[in-house]
Amino acid sequence: MDERLIIFDTTLRDGEQSPGCSLNPLQKRRMAETLAQLGVDVIEAGYPNASEGDFRSVAEIAREVRGPTIAALARCHEADIRAAIDALAGAEKPRVHVFIASSPIHREHKLRLSKSEVVERAVAGVRMARAAVADVEFSAEDATRSEPEFLVELFSAAIEAGATTINVPDTVGFTTPGEYRELIAMLRREVRGVERAVISTHCHDDLGLAVANSLAAVEGGARQVECTLTGIGERAGNAALEEIVMAVRTRRDRYRVATGIRTERLYGAARTLANLIGASIPRNKAIVGDNAFAHESGIHQHGMIADRSTYEIMRPEDVGVPGSLLVLGKHSGRAAVRDRLASFGYRIDDAALDRLMVDYKRIADRKKEVYDADLEALWLGLDPHDGGPWHLESLQVSTAIGGRIHPTVSVVLADESGGHVREAATGDGPVDAIARAIARATGVAFEVRDYAVRSITAGGDAQGQATVRVTSDGREYRGQSISTDVIEASARALLEVANRIAANARARERRYAATGS
Ligand code: KIV
Ligand code: ZN
């Protein structure tokens, strides 16, 4: 029997705190449900003492999401641990995750604490958490730049105080596979009471080694991996969940561990996240990128036709990549659409299905054939970004090549109170003009940093995806939208960022009103 490898997902904590990846509470809840359906063992839902909004969001996930353990992060401070315990009150399986930095650099420059003071705080933190919940994880932040013998002392004390998981973070992405494997193996030999705890890995990708390091840790004896979907996270990101899961599955001969992940949902879960944060997945992204299973060169195609195993180590269906099958027609109903979406990992509620069916009928009328990719595009085009006040009512664009006429745009937006706002603008190109008109109509100032359009389905009537990255008030926001009309997709993507900026400003105002900070 293979040993179980615990998949600890921190997309909603370490992932969500990185620039351009922020989610509102409703989006976090949807993501948590997606992760639960994917089969992760632990969802780290957030850091409750960071803000009132974070607290509420962790509390909601703890109350509503069933299946996985729900973890909340806390420094070894009373107020943090209290907030984590309170936020987890409704959880079926709560875990408090306490951490303190262990490296000399952090001890001297950040904490200004001696080794024995760090141990004291860690023990007090673990004890306080353990008095409230049975499942307590202890992390030694910046472990990989810490003295190995100090790690032995610190983890031994944490286990004695009641920690059930000890986590060895490579906080700054500094370690290498061989070094990390040896460190984990050494901790497994030397830490007192280690047989009562699970050793965990948490790797950042600054040198592009996060997945390799995590896998090396598994070889060294780690039985929990902390990771995020598509590797989102601080700086260069965290280890990518889908890569670790498929590596241990594909190379079972080497790792001899099994996860509880429903791998056929990986593709859908990654797209759901990308859609919620408004980013697109790079085509060449391992496992879930569009090109991950595409074979372009003649030699490869020849081999694939002879026998798929010549160039394919995993089957696309194992990770839920939708095929190019003709699946549905004009007369297909809600149940068929819902079933087909579920078959590649998307769960859709009734209200969203109602909205999707309107677009589905429109596309089915216009296109003769509706492929999986079309259906997926419709799903991705659903507006999940609740919280923004504006909707696009109408858009008119006129543009000309040659002469001195600038592209001109007029937009009508509906706001949440049922009112309408109408604005017009000219610009260097139609997209620039749309951005100006939307900024005027909403009163939201932003600067476009990146803009791209790509075709995501095949044929002359293909659907195009527009993605934009903007900055506003020093923060980064992303938006994306899909339509058979790329100008419409661009306008919707730009409106999405205006909505996100406005929703964010509202959340900050509410926080200020509640806490004065
Ligand atoms: O990278 C890190 O050290 C962390 C810890 C809080 C686990 O995210
Ligand atoms: Zn981290």
Short mmCIF file of N, CA and C and ligand atoms in Angstrom, two decimals, residues 13-14 73 97 99 139 141 167 169 171 202 204, ligand 1:
data_model
loop_
_atom_site.label_atom_id
_atom_site.label_comp_id
_atom_site.label_asym_id
_atom_site.label_seq_id
_atom_site.Cartn_x
_atom_site.Cartn_y
_atom_site.Cartn_z
N ARG A 13 -4.50 31.52 0.91
CA ARG A 13 -3.72 32.28 1.89
C ARG A 13 -2.41 32.77 1.23
N ASP A 14 -1.45 31.88 1.02
CA ASP A 14 -0.18 32.32 0.44
C ASP A 14 -0.38 32.78 -1.01
N LEU A 73 -4.11 30.61 9.56
CA LEU A 73 -2.73 30.95 9.92
C LEU A 73 -2.70 31.95 11.08
N HIS A 97 -2.69 26.89 12.38
CA HIS A 97 -1.34 26.83 11.83
C HIS A 97 -0.54 28.00 12.40
N PHE A 99 3.10 29.97 13.32
CA PHE A 99 4.48 30.02 12.81
C PHE A 99 5.29 31.10 13.51
N SER A 139 5.02 25.94 11.98
CA SER A 139 5.98 26.22 10.90
C SER A 139 7.14 27.04 11.42
N GLU A 141 9.39 29.50 10.06
CA GLU A 141 9.57 30.32 8.85
C GLU A 141 11.05 30.46 8.52
N ASN A 167 6.15 21.92 9.89
CA ASN A 167 6.34 22.37 8.51
C ASN A 167 7.71 23.03 8.38
N PRO A 169 9.37 25.38 6.00
CA PRO A 169 9.24 26.22 4.81
C PRO A 169 10.57 26.67 4.21
N THR A 171 11.05 29.50 2.72
CA THR A 171 10.31 30.77 2.59
C THR A 171 10.80 31.64 1.44
N HIS A 202 6.97 23.22 2.34
CA HIS A 202 6.31 24.45 1.87
C HIS A 202 7.39 25.22 1.09
N HIS A 204 8.85 27.86 -1.97
CA HIS A 204 8.64 28.98 -2.89
C HIS A 204 9.56 28.82 -4.10
O1 KIV B 1 6.65 30.91 3.21
C1 KIV B 1 6.44 30.77 4.42
O2 KIV B 1 7.34 30.64 5.25
C2 KIV B 1 5.05 30.76 4.87
C3 KIV B 1 4.80 30.33 6.28
C4 KIV B 1 3.89 31.26 7.00
C5 KIV B 1 4.33 28.93 6.32
O3 KIV B 1 4.15 31.01 4.09
#
